[in-house]
Amino acid sequence: MPLEKGKSKKVVSSNIGEMVRSYKKTGKIGTSKPKSKEKAIKQATAIALATAGKSRSPVKAKDGGAFMVVKKKDGNKPVKIY
């Protein structure tokens, strides 16, 4: 069954569930074969977030380190997490 399109939590969650169920039946997610259920869940989460356009990749810092910019819920300035 193809993944649903959309950005809501409900759609992302259902896509993750669909991929995990297919992993339980076939032992594969797409063409890859994760060795454990935990790795399959991580991979399914990454695929579902990428499909929704919500995946977060770290931003490269000038000194070579990586960090993510996270917005606080209270509206203050964004915070860099290294």
mmCIF file of C-alpha atoms in Angstrom:
data_model
loop_
_atom_site.group_PDB
_atom_site.id
_atom_site.type_symbol
_atom_site.label_atom_id
_atom_site.label_comp_id
_atom_site.label_asym_id
_atom_site.label_seq_id
_atom_site.Cartn_x
_atom_site.Cartn_y
_atom_site.Cartn_z
ATOM 1 C CA MET A 1 0.000 0.000 0.000
ATOM 2 C CA PRO A 2 1.472 3.411 -0.911
ATOM 3 C CA LEU A 3 2.167 6.000 1.751
ATOM 4 C CA GLU A 4 -0.369 8.742 2.331
ATOM 5 C CA LYS A 5 0.454 12.305 1.403
ATOM 6 C CA GLY A 6 0.214 15.045 4.013
ATOM 7 C CA LYS A 7 2.062 16.788 6.805
ATOM 8 C CA SER A 8 -0.158 16.174 9.811
ATOM 9 C CA LYS A 9 0.881 14.015 12.751
ATOM 10 C CA LYS A 10 -1.951 11.620 11.951
ATOM 11 C CA VAL A 11 -0.691 11.007 8.407
ATOM 12 C CA VAL A 12 2.956 10.642 9.490
ATOM 13 C CA SER A 13 1.944 8.243 12.258
ATOM 14 C CA SER A 14 -0.166 6.110 9.924
ATOM 15 C CA ASN A 15 2.721 5.950 7.415
ATOM 16 C CA ILE A 16 5.090 4.773 10.156
ATOM 17 C CA GLY A 17 2.586 2.145 11.239
ATOM 18 C CA GLU A 18 2.118 0.956 7.670
ATOM 19 C CA MET A 19 5.849 0.494 7.146
ATOM 20 C CA VAL A 20 6.330 -1.295 10.490
ATOM 21 C CA ARG A 21 3.466 -3.671 9.684
ATOM 22 C CA SER A 22 5.016 -4.452 6.304
ATOM 23 C CA TYR A 23 8.367 -5.053 8.053
ATOM 24 C CA LYS A 24 6.715 -7.562 10.384
ATOM 25 C CA LYS A 25 5.230 -9.446 7.416
ATOM 26 C CA THR A 26 8.127 -9.381 4.964
ATOM 27 C CA GLY A 27 11.206 -8.463 6.994
ATOM 28 C CA LYS A 28 11.898 -5.541 4.648
ATOM 29 C CA ILE A 29 11.185 -1.830 4.443
ATOM 30 C CA GLY A 30 11.293 -1.054 0.758
ATOM 31 C CA THR A 31 14.430 -2.793 -0.459
ATOM 32 C CA SER A 32 16.394 -2.650 2.811
ATOM 33 C CA LYS A 33 16.392 -5.305 5.517
ATOM 34 C CA PRO A 34 16.870 -3.789 9.000
ATOM 35 C CA LYS A 35 18.275 -6.315 11.469
ATOM 36 C CA SER A 36 15.993 -5.430 14.374
ATOM 37 C CA LYS A 37 12.543 -3.998 14.965
ATOM 38 C CA GLU A 38 14.048 -0.911 16.615
ATOM 39 C CA LYS A 39 16.138 -0.122 13.532
ATOM 40 C CA ALA A 40 13.102 -0.714 11.342
ATOM 41 C CA ILE A 41 11.085 1.773 13.398
ATOM 42 C CA LYS A 42 13.849 4.386 13.143
ATOM 43 C CA GLN A 43 14.064 3.907 9.401
ATOM 44 C CA ALA A 44 10.280 4.023 8.991
ATOM 45 C CA THR A 45 10.191 7.266 10.984
ATOM 46 C CA ALA A 46 12.863 8.822 8.793
ATOM 47 C CA ILE A 47 11.063 7.802 5.605
ATOM 48 C CA ALA A 48 7.679 9.050 6.841
ATOM 49 C CA LEU A 49 9.113 12.418 7.915
ATOM 50 C CA ALA A 50 10.974 12.804 4.633
ATOM 51 C CA THR A 51 7.788 12.010 2.703
ATOM 52 C CA ALA A 52 5.953 14.688 4.684
ATOM 53 C CA GLY A 53 8.773 17.183 4.118
ATOM 54 C CA LYS A 54 9.443 17.434 7.842
ATOM 55 C CA SER A 55 12.804 15.733 8.150
ATOM 56 C CA ARG A 56 15.370 17.740 10.049
ATOM 57 C CA SER A 57 18.923 17.562 8.924
ATOM 58 C CA PRO A 58 21.646 19.213 10.987
ATOM 59 C CA VAL A 59 23.133 22.455 9.692
ATOM 60 C CA LYS A 60 26.906 22.523 9.264
ATOM 61 C CA ALA A 61 28.691 25.037 11.464
ATOM 62 C CA LYS A 62 31.693 27.024 10.233
ATOM 63 C CA ASP A 63 34.043 25.154 12.566
ATOM 64 C CA GLY A 64 33.000 21.787 11.113
ATOM 65 C CA GLY A 65 30.604 20.826 13.909
ATOM 66 C CA ALA A 66 26.916 20.237 13.343
ATOM 67 C CA PHE A 67 24.030 21.875 15.140
ATOM 68 C CA MET A 68 20.270 22.190 14.877
ATOM 69 C CA VAL A 69 18.287 25.395 15.283
ATOM 70 C CA VAL A 70 15.289 24.832 17.535
ATOM 71 C CA LYS A 71 12.530 27.384 18.100
ATOM 72 C CA LYS A 72 11.220 27.674 21.627
ATOM 73 C CA LYS A 73 7.488 27.449 22.168
ATOM 74 C CA ASP A 74 7.380 30.609 24.279
ATOM 75 C CA GLY A 75 8.442 32.753 21.299
ATOM 76 C CA ASN A 76 11.972 33.593 22.407
ATOM 77 C CA LYS A 77 14.994 33.519 20.129
ATOM 78 C CA PRO A 78 15.919 30.214 18.460
ATOM 79 C CA VAL A 79 18.487 28.092 20.276
ATOM 80 C CA LYS A 80 21.366 26.191 18.663
ATOM 81 C CA ILE A 81 21.854 22.631 19.897
ATOM 82 C CA TYR A 82 25.328 21.210 19.287
#
